[in-house]
Amino acid sequence: MFKKLLVANRGTIAIRIIRACRELGIPTIAIYSTADKDALHVKMADESVCIGPAAAEDSYLNIPAIISTVLTYGADAVHPGYGFLSENGDFAEACRRSGVNFVGPAARHIRLMGDKPRARRIMARHGVPVLPGSEGKGVVELRDAQASARKLGYPILIKAAAGGGGKGMRIVRNDTELARFFPLARAESEAAFGSRTMYLEKYLERARHVEFQILADNYRNLIHLGERDCSIQRRHQKVLEEAPCPVLTPKLRERMGKAAVRAAKVVGYSNVGTIEFLLAPDGEFYFIEMNTRIQVEHGVTEMVTGIDLVKESIRLAMGEKLRFTQRQVTYSGAAIECRVYAEDPDTHLPSPGVVTNHHQPGGLGVRVETALYDGYQVPVHYDPLVAKLIVHAENRALAVARAKAALREYVIDGIRTNIPLHLRILADADFQRGDYGTDFLRRFEPAPVPVEAPRVAGRAS
Ligand code: ADP
């Protein structure tokens, strides 16, 4: 058993990890920035240490400050959660070099999957389907992107090789858009990830985002825990997720599950991870990336499998063997997660401020993971995800009804949230039928201003 675990994160996931540690009997240390001195994760941990000012680079992303806190306070394990340093190979390596257990995969797996063109190449080589895309190590110059585009044909999605969180991504539908948006996407990637390397992928229209949860120990035992449908997205960022995916047949689930297991196995992966696929309307599916950490939406998988993924990730990092075989994993009912963001529901601009009145819903099958409390000041500095409402019921229709009832009961006064958007999604007839793809939320957005390709006489576009 670990002696003491440092939680290298904040917000809902820090609280989630602290709860898992309490059940396992592992004392915790919270770290926090000066902006987070009153945060719930700080109050809940056994010890807490201020590691720097509000700016994430100086606090939650400050590897030397975190490692020295780990060593000074005698922790023997670090859980990175999601976001911040969770997919930073240097951080995983710094932990291991300092003799500290990193709750996650090896640094080499983080680095490999963090290099998306490389991950694509490895998957393709091992028979895991990928979408047609630019070949090689990535594309930096516009002329190379244009050469790739000529081979691929439009529509194309420009992506950042080091991407994450939908940053550096642009859909382009013609040469003009490519010339205009490639440099913008590259600049966004440089600002967010310090990398100008991009790659292109054929853009799949009306696809669904279907991802498989992986669980693996250090002894080459590797299973999946079924899928999540995360197609309800805004600007390529997930908003609402559900398990199971409403359109997967048992046969397709088995094929995709096998491909996910193969994808993680060929690289010798261990701990928790997620293989993300796009599922085309014709039933074909394609690997898009692997996330080498716990996901925001892990809760829906926990509800339908009954397996606590955060506790499992800690056990696996302690060197325990996987406690289930693939056949022992069973699924029950349907679960839906609504990500509650502190943002204006119309403009999507962040809405920081003081929570003046807070009531969270409850009852059978209702789970709330929140960082909010009465009087809490939501800071401006970080991701606006402030709560996750997760519901579970015997079937999807009952889960939708339960999610609606719970959202109507939810009171978060003082700040704006996207709860009204969730209610609109849940009330939508197509959503209720399970008939949606990654473009679903566009119907709730004002129409974008189109970029017209210049008409060139005699040339087909
Ligand atoms: P990130 O790591 O930035 O989240 P992903 O590669 O996981 O980027 O893609 C995010 C989302 O973008 C996907 O869930 C999907 O909705 C959309 N997407 C990614 N690749 C494609 C593609 N080739 N065609 C259509 N949509 C895509």
Tab-separated table of C-alpha atoms and ligand atoms in Angstrom:
chain	number	residue	atom	x	y	z
A	1	MET	CA	0.000	0.000	0.000
A	2	PHE	CA	1.205	3.501	-0.733
A	3	LYS	CA	2.235	5.481	2.385
A	4	LYS	CA	0.995	8.832	1.110
A	5	LEU	CA	-0.270	10.042	-2.254
A	6	LEU	CA	0.102	13.554	-3.646
A	7	VAL	CA	-2.773	14.689	-5.842
A	8	ALA	CA	-1.208	16.781	-8.614
A	9	ASN	CA	-4.458	18.415	-9.674
A	10	ARG	CA	-7.432	20.503	-8.566
A	11	GLY	CA	-11.219	20.625	-8.931
A	12	THR	CA	-13.511	17.650	-9.429
A	13	ILE	CA	-10.810	15.096	-10.244
A	14	ALA	CA	-8.671	16.030	-7.221
A	15	ILE	CA	-11.712	15.405	-5.000
A	16	ARG	CA	-12.450	12.139	-6.808
A	17	ILE	CA	-8.889	10.899	-6.169
A	18	ILE	CA	-8.985	11.950	-2.504
A	19	ARG	CA	-12.221	9.966	-2.031
A	20	ALA	CA	-10.706	6.876	-3.661
A	21	CYS	CA	-7.632	7.166	-1.405
A	22	ARG	CA	-9.818	7.470	1.698
A	23	GLU	CA	-11.510	4.180	0.818
A	24	LEU	CA	-8.157	2.532	0.244
A	25	GLY	CA	-6.754	3.985	3.496
A	26	ILE	CA	-4.068	6.074	1.780
A	27	PRO	CA	-3.384	9.542	3.270
A	28	THR	CA	-3.370	12.379	0.707
A	29	ILE	CA	-1.597	15.669	0.103
A	30	ALA	CA	-3.361	18.335	-1.951
A	31	ILE	CA	-1.385	20.957	-3.792
A	32	TYR	CA	-2.914	24.316	-4.588
A	33	SER	CA	-2.205	27.696	-6.089
A	34	THR	CA	-2.835	30.949	-4.221
A	35	ALA	CA	-6.088	31.311	-6.227
A	36	ASP	CA	-7.290	27.963	-4.838
A	37	LYS	CA	-6.656	28.423	-1.117
A	38	ASP	CA	-10.388	27.959	-0.369
A	39	ALA	CA	-10.918	25.120	-2.866
A	40	LEU	CA	-12.742	21.978	-1.746
A	41	HIS	CA	-9.877	19.619	-2.621
A	42	VAL	CA	-7.659	21.567	-0.209
A	43	LYS	CA	-10.183	21.158	2.598
A	44	MET	CA	-10.671	17.455	1.906
A	45	ALA	CA	-7.078	16.248	1.739
A	46	ASP	CA	-5.199	15.182	4.874
A	47	GLU	CA	-2.471	17.745	4.186
A	48	SER	CA	-2.251	20.613	1.740
A	49	VAL	CA	0.614	22.626	0.349
A	50	CYS	CA	0.551	25.902	-1.577
A	51	ILE	CA	2.919	25.455	-4.482
A	52	GLY	CA	2.727	28.735	-6.317
A	53	PRO	CA	0.757	31.621	-7.763
A	54	ALA	CA	-2.465	31.408	-9.746
A	55	ALA	CA	-0.903	30.946	-13.206
A	56	ALA	CA	-0.925	27.192	-13.929
A	57	GLU	CA	2.659	27.313	-15.344
A	58	ASP	CA	3.833	28.417	-11.901
A	59	SER	CA	1.733	26.008	-9.859
A	60	TYR	CA	-0.131	22.980	-11.265
A	61	LEU	CA	2.322	22.694	-14.174
A	62	ASN	CA	5.448	23.420	-12.148
A	63	ILE	CA	7.258	20.059	-12.159
A	64	PRO	CA	10.223	21.021	-9.879
A	65	ALA	CA	7.859	22.541	-7.272
A	66	ILE	CA	5.625	19.455	-7.300
A	67	ILE	CA	8.515	16.985	-7.083
A	68	SER	CA	10.108	18.880	-4.216
A	69	THR	CA	6.753	18.893	-2.375
A	70	VAL	CA	6.446	15.140	-2.897
A	71	LEU	CA	9.901	14.598	-1.422
A	72	THR	CA	9.600	17.124	1.420
A	73	TYR	CA	6.250	15.747	2.580
A	74	GLY	CA	7.199	12.088	2.246
A	75	ALA	CA	4.711	11.000	-0.435
A	76	ASP	CA	5.552	7.809	-2.324
A	77	ALA	CA	2.932	8.215	-5.072
A	78	VAL	CA	1.516	10.919	-7.326
A	79	HIS	CA	-1.848	10.857	-9.110
A	80	PRO	CA	-1.931	13.347	-11.993
A	81	GLY	CA	-5.712	13.168	-12.693
A	82	TYR	CA	-6.632	14.632	-16.096
A	83	GLY	CA	-5.438	17.833	-17.771
A	84	PHE	CA	-2.390	19.669	-16.343
A	85	LEU	CA	0.582	17.234	-16.169
A	86	SER	CA	-1.374	14.027	-16.717
A	87	GLU	CA	-0.033	13.515	-20.253
A	88	ASN	CA	3.422	14.947	-19.723
A	89	GLY	CA	6.094	12.262	-20.162
A	90	ASP	CA	8.700	14.438	-18.437
A	91	PHE	CA	6.572	14.586	-15.308
A	92	ALA	CA	6.059	10.801	-15.198
A	93	GLU	CA	9.805	10.375	-15.675
A	94	ALA	CA	10.667	12.992	-13.017
A	95	CYS	CA	8.456	11.089	-10.539
A	96	ARG	CA	10.098	7.773	-11.308
A	97	ARG	CA	13.607	9.299	-11.183
A	98	SER	CA	12.784	10.629	-7.718
A	99	GLY	CA	11.705	7.145	-6.606
A	100	VAL	CA	8.022	8.098	-6.581
A	101	ASN	CA	5.226	6.004	-8.092
A	102	PHE	CA	3.351	7.735	-10.889
A	103	VAL	CA	-0.262	6.549	-11.082
A	104	GLY	CA	-0.416	6.074	-14.830
A	105	PRO	CA	1.473	4.434	-17.670
A	106	ALA	CA	5.205	4.561	-18.352
A	107	ALA	CA	6.654	7.851	-19.645
A	108	ARG	CA	7.374	6.190	-22.989
A	109	HIS	CA	3.691	5.374	-23.488
A	110	ILE	CA	2.667	8.926	-22.684
A	111	ARG	CA	5.221	10.262	-25.169
A	112	LEU	CA	4.333	7.773	-27.868
A	113	MET	CA	0.603	8.473	-27.758
A	114	GLY	CA	1.249	12.200	-27.342
A	115	ASP	CA	2.881	12.153	-30.779
A	116	LYS	CA	-0.296	11.600	-32.765
A	117	PRO	CA	1.194	11.003	-36.230
A	118	ARG	CA	3.465	8.365	-34.671
A	119	ALA	CA	0.581	6.721	-32.802
A	120	ARG	CA	-1.385	6.598	-36.077
A	121	ARG	CA	1.527	4.949	-37.869
A	122	ILE	CA	1.929	2.293	-35.169
A	123	MET	CA	-1.789	1.530	-35.154
A	124	ALA	CA	-1.946	1.242	-38.940
A	125	ARG	CA	1.070	-1.085	-38.899
A	126	HIS	CA	-0.721	-3.374	-36.426
A	127	GLY	CA	-3.964	-3.560	-38.333
A	128	VAL	CA	-5.952	-1.032	-36.274
A	129	PRO	CA	-7.881	1.045	-38.847
A	130	VAL	CA	-6.989	4.745	-39.156
A	131	LEU	CA	-8.450	7.404	-41.451
A	132	PRO	CA	-6.488	8.421	-44.538
A	133	GLY	CA	-4.136	11.219	-43.543
A	134	SER	CA	-0.835	12.939	-44.187
A	135	GLU	CA	1.965	10.421	-44.067
A	136	GLY	CA	5.236	10.637	-42.167
A	137	LYS	CA	6.134	12.539	-39.061
A	138	GLY	CA	3.842	15.495	-39.541
A	139	VAL	CA	3.509	18.661	-41.587
A	140	VAL	CA	4.965	22.065	-40.751
A	141	GLU	CA	4.864	24.008	-44.035
A	142	LEU	CA	1.726	25.033	-45.896
A	143	ARG	CA	3.070	23.715	-49.209
A	144	ASP	CA	3.427	20.231	-47.680
A	145	ALA	CA	-0.103	20.477	-46.295
A	146	GLN	CA	-1.299	21.441	-49.794
A	147	ALA	CA	0.487	18.461	-51.317
A	148	SER	CA	-1.165	16.125	-48.769
A	149	ALA	CA	-4.561	17.734	-49.343
A	150	ARG	CA	-4.307	17.062	-53.075
A	151	LYS	CA	-3.907	13.349	-52.335
A	152	LEU	CA	-6.565	13.161	-49.614
A	153	GLY	CA	-9.341	15.291	-51.066
A	154	TYR	CA	-11.627	17.541	-48.988
A	155	PRO	CA	-13.060	17.806	-46.374
A	156	ILE	CA	-9.939	17.615	-44.241
A	157	LEU	CA	-9.313	18.124	-40.553
A	158	ILE	CA	-6.078	19.930	-39.667
A	159	LYS	CA	-4.757	18.644	-36.341
A	160	ALA	CA	-1.847	19.427	-34.055
A	161	ALA	CA	0.645	16.545	-33.726
A	162	ALA	CA	0.907	17.285	-30.002
A	163	GLY	CA	-2.802	18.170	-29.778
A	164	GLY	CA	-5.345	17.891	-27.018
A	165	GLY	CA	-8.525	19.613	-25.919
A	166	GLY	CA	-9.512	20.310	-29.514
A	167	LYS	CA	-6.791	22.989	-29.808
A	168	GLY	CA	-5.161	23.576	-33.190
A	169	MET	CA	-7.990	21.763	-35.027
A	170	ARG	CA	-9.741	23.195	-38.100
A	171	ILE	CA	-12.048	21.645	-40.672
A	172	VAL	CA	-11.199	22.836	-44.182
A	173	ARG	CA	-13.354	22.216	-47.225
A	174	ASN	CA	-11.315	23.719	-50.055
A	175	ASP	CA	-7.871	25.100	-51.000
A	176	THR	CA	-8.739	28.616	-49.890
A	177	GLU	CA	-9.736	27.474	-46.427
A	178	LEU	CA	-6.592	25.365	-46.170
A	179	ALA	CA	-4.367	28.336	-47.086
A	180	ARG	CA	-6.182	30.526	-44.602
A	181	PHE	CA	-6.597	28.155	-41.661
A	182	PHE	CA	-3.438	26.045	-41.758
A	183	PRO	CA	-1.222	28.901	-40.468
A	184	LEU	CA	-3.846	29.796	-37.837
A	185	ALA	CA	-4.098	26.215	-36.589
A	186	ARG	CA	-0.286	25.973	-36.535
A	187	ALA	CA	-0.043	29.204	-34.513
A	188	GLU	CA	-2.647	27.857	-32.077
A	189	SER	CA	-0.639	24.648	-31.708
A	190	GLU	CA	2.565	26.581	-31.131
A	191	ALA	CA	0.909	28.698	-28.428
A	192	ALA	CA	-0.758	25.728	-26.706
A	193	PHE	CA	1.842	22.968	-27.093
A	194	GLY	CA	5.053	24.700	-28.204
A	195	SER	CA	4.949	22.685	-31.445
A	196	ARG	CA	4.433	23.782	-35.062
A	197	THR	CA	4.023	20.205	-36.275
A	198	MET	CA	0.574	19.459	-37.667
A	199	TYR	CA	-1.024	16.580	-39.554
A	200	LEU	CA	-4.020	16.223	-41.793
A	201	GLU	CA	-6.777	13.660	-41.621
A	202	LYS	CA	-9.726	13.058	-43.889
A	203	TYR	CA	-12.703	14.644	-42.097
A	204	LEU	CA	-15.425	12.098	-41.474
A	205	GLU	CA	-18.897	13.638	-41.748
A	206	ARG	CA	-21.686	12.581	-39.352
A	207	ALA	CA	-19.347	10.366	-37.363
A	208	ARG	CA	-19.807	9.314	-33.763
A	209	HIS	CA	-17.040	9.490	-31.175
A	210	VAL	CA	-16.965	6.060	-29.519
A	211	GLU	CA	-14.160	5.310	-27.081
A	212	PHE	CA	-13.160	2.198	-25.158
A	213	GLN	CA	-11.927	2.147	-21.578
A	214	ILE	CA	-8.768	0.102	-21.113
A	215	LEU	CA	-7.471	-1.413	-17.867
A	216	ALA	CA	-4.060	-3.080	-17.827
A	217	ASP	CA	-1.621	-4.356	-15.223
A	218	ASN	CA	2.176	-4.625	-15.367
A	219	TYR	CA	1.975	-8.326	-16.295
A	220	ARG	CA	0.499	-7.959	-19.780
A	221	ASN	CA	-3.089	-8.560	-18.675
A	222	LEU	CA	-5.223	-6.071	-20.545
A	223	ILE	CA	-8.999	-5.784	-20.864
A	224	HIS	CA	-11.582	-3.236	-21.939
A	225	LEU	CA	-14.571	-2.060	-19.926
A	226	GLY	CA	-16.844	-1.281	-22.825
A	227	GLU	CA	-17.472	1.966	-24.617
A	228	ARG	CA	-18.654	5.510	-24.092
A	229	ASP	CA	-20.357	7.631	-26.714
A	230	CYS	CA	-18.889	11.142	-26.517
A	231	SER	CA	-20.302	12.606	-29.728
A	232	ILE	CA	-22.076	15.511	-28.037
A	233	GLN	CA	-19.277	18.028	-28.468
A	234	ARG	CA	-18.749	21.733	-28.911
A	235	ARG	CA	-15.668	22.731	-30.893
A	236	HIS	CA	-14.364	19.154	-30.655
A	237	GLN	CA	-14.711	19.226	-26.842
A	238	LYS	CA	-17.009	16.813	-25.054
A	239	VAL	CA	-20.092	18.185	-23.302
A	240	LEU	CA	-22.246	15.119	-22.528
A	241	GLU	CA	-21.260	11.452	-22.597
A	242	GLU	CA	-23.100	8.197	-22.235
A	243	ALA	CA	-22.538	4.469	-21.818
A	244	PRO	CA	-23.318	2.274	-23.614
A	245	CYS	CA	-23.252	3.845	-27.086
A	246	PRO	CA	-26.916	3.724	-28.177
A	247	VAL	CA	-26.208	2.369	-31.678
A	248	LEU	CA	-23.562	-0.322	-31.081
A	249	THR	CA	-24.666	-3.850	-31.826
A	250	PRO	CA	-23.123	-6.606	-29.681
A	251	LYS	CA	-21.160	-7.709	-32.748
A	252	LEU	CA	-19.725	-4.269	-33.459
A	253	ARG	CA	-18.962	-3.777	-29.757
A	254	GLU	CA	-16.960	-6.982	-29.809
A	255	ARG	CA	-15.034	-5.974	-32.947
A	256	MET	CA	-14.266	-2.499	-31.647
A	257	GLY	CA	-13.390	-3.828	-28.187
A	258	LYS	CA	-10.947	-6.297	-29.707
A	259	ALA	CA	-9.356	-3.544	-31.814
A	260	ALA	CA	-9.037	-1.336	-28.708
A	261	VAL	CA	-7.372	-4.126	-26.741
A	262	ARG	CA	-5.002	-4.787	-29.639
A	263	ALA	CA	-4.156	-1.076	-29.939
A	264	ALA	CA	-3.153	-0.871	-26.275
A	265	LYS	CA	-1.459	-4.276	-26.227
A	266	VAL	CA	0.865	-3.681	-29.169
A	267	VAL	CA	2.558	-0.870	-27.272
A	268	GLY	CA	2.684	-2.862	-23.983
A	269	TYR	CA	0.407	-0.386	-22.203
A	270	SER	CA	-0.328	-0.503	-18.466
A	271	ASN	CA	-2.749	1.276	-16.074
A	272	VAL	CA	-5.939	3.057	-17.242
A	273	GLY	CA	-6.242	4.484	-20.740
A	274	THR	CA	-8.760	5.157	-23.468
A	275	ILE	CA	-8.739	4.242	-27.123
A	276	GLU	CA	-10.787	6.746	-29.097
A	277	PHE	CA	-12.472	5.789	-32.367
A	278	LEU	CA	-14.644	7.543	-34.875
A	279	LEU	CA	-17.566	5.413	-35.960
A	280	ALA	CA	-18.808	6.171	-39.479
A	281	PRO	CA	-22.488	5.932	-40.455
A	282	ASP	CA	-21.625	2.807	-42.500
A	283	GLY	CA	-20.382	0.983	-39.386
A	284	GLU	CA	-16.660	1.319	-40.173
A	285	PHE	CA	-14.522	2.629	-37.318
A	286	TYR	CA	-11.150	4.365	-37.144
A	287	PHE	CA	-8.599	4.968	-34.364
A	288	ILE	CA	-8.127	8.688	-33.672
A	289	GLU	CA	-6.013	8.729	-30.519
A	290	MET	CA	-5.236	7.156	-27.180
A	291	ASN	CA	-5.546	9.113	-23.952
A	292	THR	CA	-3.007	7.822	-21.451
A	293	ARG	CA	-4.847	8.877	-18.291
A	294	ILE	CA	-8.174	8.748	-16.515
A	295	GLN	CA	-10.825	10.607	-18.565
A	296	VAL	CA	-13.303	13.235	-17.370
A	297	GLU	CA	-16.102	10.866	-18.411
A	298	HIS	CA	-14.810	7.771	-16.580
A	299	GLY	CA	-17.862	7.917	-14.285
A	300	VAL	CA	-20.325	6.575	-16.870
A	301	THR	CA	-18.212	3.445	-17.282
A	302	GLU	CA	-18.064	3.057	-13.500
A	303	MET	CA	-21.858	3.226	-13.292
A	304	VAL	CA	-22.519	0.547	-15.904
A	305	THR	CA	-19.694	-1.810	-14.838
A	306	GLY	CA	-19.622	-1.164	-11.080
A	307	ILE	CA	-15.814	-0.876	-11.269
A	308	ASP	CA	-14.107	2.058	-9.522
A	309	LEU	CA	-11.575	3.179	-12.124
A	310	VAL	CA	-9.680	5.569	-9.879
A	311	LYS	CA	-9.165	2.938	-7.193
A	312	GLU	CA	-8.149	0.443	-9.875
A	313	SER	CA	-5.608	2.896	-11.320
A	314	ILE	CA	-4.018	3.242	-7.876
A	315	ARG	CA	-3.995	-0.528	-7.286
A	316	LEU	CA	-2.420	-1.143	-10.679
A	317	ALA	CA	0.257	1.477	-9.935
A	318	MET	CA	1.001	-0.406	-6.690
A	319	GLY	CA	1.861	-3.396	-8.861
A	320	GLU	CA	-1.319	-5.374	-8.201
A	321	LYS	CA	-2.604	-7.764	-10.815
A	322	LEU	CA	-5.786	-7.037	-12.722
A	323	ARG	CA	-8.674	-8.341	-10.604
A	324	PHE	CA	-11.037	-9.164	-13.487
A	325	THR	CA	-10.886	-11.059	-16.727
A	326	GLN	CA	-12.639	-9.768	-19.833
A	327	ARG	CA	-15.466	-12.258	-19.263
A	328	GLN	CA	-15.999	-11.113	-15.685
A	329	VAL	CA	-16.801	-7.567	-16.804
A	330	THR	CA	-20.567	-7.202	-17.004
A	331	TYR	CA	-22.703	-4.223	-17.939
A	332	SER	CA	-25.925	-3.046	-16.420
A	333	GLY	CA	-28.282	-0.285	-17.555
A	334	ALA	CA	-27.367	3.088	-19.033
A	335	ALA	CA	-25.451	6.080	-17.667
A	336	ILE	CA	-25.254	9.706	-18.812
A	337	GLU	CA	-22.810	12.400	-17.717
A	338	CYS	CA	-23.492	16.124	-18.094
A	339	ARG	CA	-20.391	18.283	-17.745
A	340	VAL	CA	-21.361	21.401	-15.834
A	341	TYR	CA	-19.262	24.350	-16.981
A	342	ALA	CA	-19.164	27.750	-15.295
A	343	GLU	CA	-19.961	29.567	-18.507
A	344	ASP	CA	-22.600	31.758	-20.047
A	345	PRO	CA	-25.013	29.353	-21.804
A	346	ASP	CA	-25.438	31.716	-24.781
A	347	THR	CA	-21.950	33.115	-25.369
A	348	HIS	CA	-19.969	30.197	-23.851
A	349	LEU	CA	-17.729	32.769	-22.172
A	350	PRO	CA	-16.411	31.762	-18.728
A	351	SER	CA	-18.562	32.889	-15.824
A	352	PRO	CA	-16.385	33.035	-12.717
A	353	GLY	CA	-17.773	34.449	-9.465
A	354	VAL	CA	-19.108	33.571	-6.037
A	355	VAL	CA	-21.616	30.730	-5.669
A	356	THR	CA	-24.305	32.304	-3.520
A	357	ASN	CA	-26.648	29.357	-3.219
A	358	HIS	CA	-25.860	25.743	-4.020
A	359	HIS	CA	-28.173	22.751	-3.978
A	360	GLN	CA	-27.153	19.562	-5.708
A	361	PRO	CA	-29.630	16.917	-6.828
A	362	GLY	CA	-29.704	13.463	-5.274
A	363	GLY	CA	-31.707	10.263	-5.142
A	364	LEU	CA	-31.378	6.808	-6.627
A	365	GLY	CA	-28.911	6.690	-9.505
A	366	VAL	CA	-27.853	10.354	-9.214
A	367	ARG	CA	-24.188	11.117	-8.628
A	368	VAL	CA	-22.691	14.596	-8.467
A	369	GLU	CA	-18.955	15.181	-8.584
A	370	THR	CA	-18.532	18.839	-7.759
A	371	ALA	CA	-15.941	21.330	-6.606
A	372	LEU	CA	-18.625	23.854	-5.620
A	373	TYR	CA	-20.058	24.814	-2.237
A	374	ASP	CA	-22.032	27.757	-0.854
A	375	GLY	CA	-19.849	30.864	-0.835
A	376	TYR	CA	-17.118	29.325	-3.038
A	377	GLN	CA	-15.467	31.707	-5.462
A	378	VAL	CA	-14.965	30.088	-8.882
A	379	PRO	CA	-11.554	31.380	-10.035
A	380	VAL	CA	-10.955	32.748	-13.537
A	381	HIS	CA	-7.655	30.999	-14.049
A	382	TYR	CA	-8.614	27.416	-14.840
A	383	ASP	CA	-10.829	25.120	-16.862
A	384	PRO	CA	-14.489	26.061	-16.265
A	385	LEU	CA	-15.566	22.449	-15.500
A	386	VAL	CA	-17.022	22.812	-12.000
A	387	ALA	CA	-19.214	19.723	-11.651
A	388	LYS	CA	-20.275	16.498	-13.314
A	389	LEU	CA	-23.780	15.164	-13.004
A	390	ILE	CA	-23.818	11.421	-13.636
A	391	VAL	CA	-27.041	9.428	-13.694
A	392	HIS	CA	-27.612	5.706	-13.987
A	393	ALA	CA	-30.844	3.819	-14.665
A	394	GLU	CA	-32.065	0.465	-15.967
A	395	ASN	CA	-32.268	1.710	-19.548
A	396	ARG	CA	-31.464	4.740	-21.660
A	397	ALA	CA	-34.951	6.282	-21.657
A	398	LEU	CA	-35.045	6.166	-17.861
A	399	ALA	CA	-31.531	7.600	-17.675
A	400	VAL	CA	-32.576	10.531	-19.902
A	401	ALA	CA	-35.613	11.171	-17.676
A	402	ARG	CA	-33.459	10.956	-14.557
A	403	ALA	CA	-30.863	13.361	-15.969
A	404	LYS	CA	-33.597	15.879	-16.831
A	405	ALA	CA	-35.175	15.666	-13.378
A	406	ALA	CA	-31.799	16.030	-11.675
A	407	LEU	CA	-30.794	19.043	-13.787
A	408	ARG	CA	-34.100	20.760	-12.998
A	409	GLU	CA	-33.424	20.247	-9.306
A	410	TYR	CA	-29.851	21.565	-9.518
A	411	VAL	CA	-29.389	25.091	-8.077
A	412	ILE	CA	-26.134	26.968	-8.680
A	413	ASP	CA	-26.775	30.671	-8.040
A	414	GLY	CA	-24.218	33.449	-8.446
A	415	ILE	CA	-22.552	32.114	-11.598
A	416	ARG	CA	-23.925	31.110	-14.982
A	417	THR	CA	-23.692	27.471	-16.075
A	418	ASN	CA	-24.449	25.398	-19.172
A	419	ILE	CA	-27.281	23.492	-17.423
A	420	PRO	CA	-29.850	25.059	-19.832
A	421	LEU	CA	-27.866	23.630	-22.769
A	422	HIS	CA	-27.975	20.139	-21.229
A	423	LEU	CA	-31.746	20.418	-20.802
A	424	ARG	CA	-32.088	21.338	-24.485
A	425	ILE	CA	-29.949	18.365	-25.519
A	426	LEU	CA	-31.943	15.944	-23.369
A	427	ALA	CA	-35.242	17.293	-24.737
A	428	ASP	CA	-34.150	16.902	-28.369
A	429	ALA	CA	-36.037	14.177	-30.273
A	430	ASP	CA	-32.956	13.004	-32.209
A	431	PHE	CA	-30.950	12.768	-29.009
A	432	GLN	CA	-33.715	10.798	-27.369
A	433	ARG	CA	-33.652	8.339	-30.272
A	434	GLY	CA	-29.875	8.082	-29.947
A	435	ASP	CA	-29.642	9.469	-33.469
A	436	TYR	CA	-26.745	11.933	-33.332
A	437	GLY	CA	-23.133	12.477	-34.386
A	438	THR	CA	-20.311	14.842	-33.495
A	439	ASP	CA	-22.029	17.651	-35.415
A	440	PHE	CA	-25.182	17.457	-33.231
A	441	LEU	CA	-24.550	20.606	-31.200
A	442	ARG	CA	-24.133	22.766	-34.302
A	443	ARG	CA	-27.918	22.940	-34.486
A	444	PHE	CA	-27.864	25.039	-31.285
A	445	GLU	CA	-25.156	27.427	-32.497
A	446	PRO	CA	-25.554	30.567	-34.602
A	447	ALA	CA	-24.627	29.802	-38.243
A	448	PRO	CA	-20.886	30.320	-38.908
A	449	VAL	CA	-19.780	32.833	-41.513
A	450	PRO	CA	-18.736	30.725	-44.528
A	451	VAL	CA	-15.388	31.243	-46.224
A	452	GLU	CA	-16.112	31.265	-49.950
A	453	ALA	CA	-13.665	29.666	-52.316
A	454	PRO	CA	-12.979	32.045	-55.219
A	455	ARG	CA	-14.697	30.838	-58.364
A	456	VAL	CA	-12.094	29.877	-60.910
A	457	ALA	CA	-13.497	29.508	-64.408
A	458	GLY	CA	-13.257	26.000	-65.802
A	459	ARG	CA	-12.175	24.390	-62.539
A	460	ALA	CA	-14.332	22.022	-60.604
A	461	SER	CA	-14.204	22.561	-56.868
B	1	ADP	P1	-8.117	16.196	-29.075
B	1	ADP	O1	-7.007	15.344	-28.581
B	1	ADP	O2	-7.714	17.618	-29.323
B	1	ADP	O3	-9.355	16.058	-28.267
B	1	ADP	P2	-9.064	14.274	-31.077
B	1	ADP	O4	-8.198	13.723	-32.124
B	1	ADP	O5	-9.383	13.385	-29.913
B	1	ADP	O6	-8.438	15.654	-30.557
B	1	ADP	O7	-10.430	14.764	-31.716
B	1	ADP	C1	-11.403	15.489	-31.012
B	1	ADP	C2	-12.725	15.406	-31.728
B	1	ADP	O8	-12.630	15.932	-33.040
B	1	ADP	C3	-13.247	13.997	-31.938
B	1	ADP	O9	-13.945	13.540	-30.834
B	1	ADP	C4	-14.165	14.166	-33.133
B	1	ADP	O10	-15.397	14.703	-32.769
B	1	ADP	C5	-13.428	15.190	-33.936
B	1	ADP	N1	-12.557	14.523	-34.928
B	1	ADP	C6	-11.255	14.159	-34.784
B	1	ADP	N2	-10.769	13.630	-35.917
B	1	ADP	C7	-11.780	13.647	-36.804
B	1	ADP	C8	-11.912	13.268	-38.189
B	1	ADP	N3	-10.873	12.782	-38.852
B	1	ADP	N4	-13.117	13.420	-38.776
B	1	ADP	C9	-14.160	13.937	-38.110
B	1	ADP	N5	-14.093	14.353	-36.836
B	1	ADP	C10	-12.927	14.223	-36.180
